[in-house]
């Protein structure tokens, strides 16, 4: 049976239904009211230093908390034509970092072409990797490819123990993740002198906020090193966004209202001032432009004053655009915020 919301014909597969729920009154005030109190409303971009490209929703996994509703049954995929428009747009700017995400971005037929083209422009490339993709027979040379192009890897690993990771990402995923991490280590990733960054993403397994990043990084480093001989560069903790499959989990477990209240109570004006949408532009698989990957999944394109498709890319207008915010944005502003090196996904 398909596990994606789309594959199950779940009403939450509709972004309109998700937005309807997010708009419903809970004890949490509207996000815009909190922004106003912090003198941040309306929120504007401060530039573009991260160009995020979501190449599609196909993935070899079907993780329970996926905000993309990605899975093996998703067919949305960026075409070469749209990928070329992305490269052409980038070439006319000095945006230093490109963040490739999906789904499992490596499964898009244009992924390696994009890495080569973007690297050829002298830009830093980040790959949002689910790790297990590296073990697929069709991707046997992927680790070597990524290392040879100096691609930074941002890999999701919900926990350093199998039971918690597998409960969120599927049976056997933890063991595959460890095997993939060791493979990356053999190619130099995560080794102090290699310059090949291997960063991990931790997100809570349940309806709670992530713990302190530094403490969690130390715990992961010790456990992964001692038990598995795995090395990594940094660990980022992120908050689960109340959208898509995590929203389904919140509603089914009776945690939705309480989780929204917890996020709102943890609103941090400093985190709000530094949210990634202020310096990121996110391109969807069909070329539509968004403020971030979350707005992308809710089908909320950039403000109408700015061009909303990559074919009409205008860096000056987009760099100062007004950000489209809704109540899910509480997920970015709780506690110390969710930044993970430029953008959050996978
Ligand atoms: S969800 Fe997107 S638009 Fe909202 S605060 Fe986070 S990054 Fe910005």
PDB file of C-alpha atoms and ligand atoms in Angstrom, residues 31 43 241 275-278 291-295 323-326 328-329 332-333, ligand 1:
ATOM      1  CA  UNK A  31       1.676  34.016  13.486  1.00  0.00           C
ATOM      2  CA  UNK A  43       8.563  40.179   6.910  1.00  0.00           C
ATOM      3  CA  UNK A 241       6.842  21.527  10.627  1.00  0.00           C
ATOM      4  CA  UNK A 275      14.496  32.844   9.356  1.00  0.00           C
ATOM      5  CA  UNK A 276      15.973  31.283   6.238  1.00  0.00           C
ATOM      6  CA  UNK A 277      13.305  32.630   3.853  1.00  0.00           C
ATOM      7  CA  UNK A 278      14.873  36.068   4.316  1.00  0.00           C
ATOM      8  CA  UNK A 291      10.076  31.663  -0.120  1.00  0.00           C
ATOM      9  CA  UNK A 292      11.019  28.224   1.234  1.00  0.00           C
ATOM     10  CA  UNK A 293      10.449  24.498   0.799  1.00  0.00           C
ATOM     11  CA  UNK A 294       7.577  24.554   3.318  1.00  0.00           C
ATOM     12  CA  UNK A 295       5.671  27.245   1.442  1.00  0.00           C
ATOM     13  CA  UNK A 323       7.654  36.940   2.577  1.00  0.00           C
ATOM     14  CA  UNK A 324       4.401  34.962   2.572  1.00  0.00           C
ATOM     15  CA  UNK A 325       3.788  33.784   6.149  1.00  0.00           C
ATOM     16  CA  UNK A 326       1.133  31.567   7.727  1.00  0.00           C
ATOM     17  CA  UNK A 328       3.163  26.891  10.017  1.00  0.00           C
ATOM     18  CA  UNK A 329       5.953  29.508  10.228  1.00  0.00           C
ATOM     19  CA  UNK A 332      10.866  28.183  12.163  1.00  0.00           C
ATOM     20  CA  UNK A 333      10.744  30.606  15.066  1.00  0.00           C
TER      21      UNK A 333
HETATM   22  S1  LIG B   1       8.000  28.417   6.938  1.00  0.00           S
HETATM   23 FE1  LIG B   1       9.089  29.380   5.283  1.00  0.00          FE
HETATM   24  S2  LIG B   1       8.118  31.421   5.095  1.00  0.00           S
HETATM   25 FE2  LIG B   1       7.599  30.629   7.093  1.00  0.00          FE
HETATM   26  S3  LIG B   1       9.180  31.467   8.479  1.00  0.00           S
HETATM   27 FE3  LIG B   1       9.808  29.395   7.827  1.00  0.00          FE
HETATM   28  S4  LIG B   1      11.137  29.737   6.123  1.00  0.00           S
HETATM   29 FE4  LIG B   1       9.933  31.628   6.397  1.00  0.00          FE
END
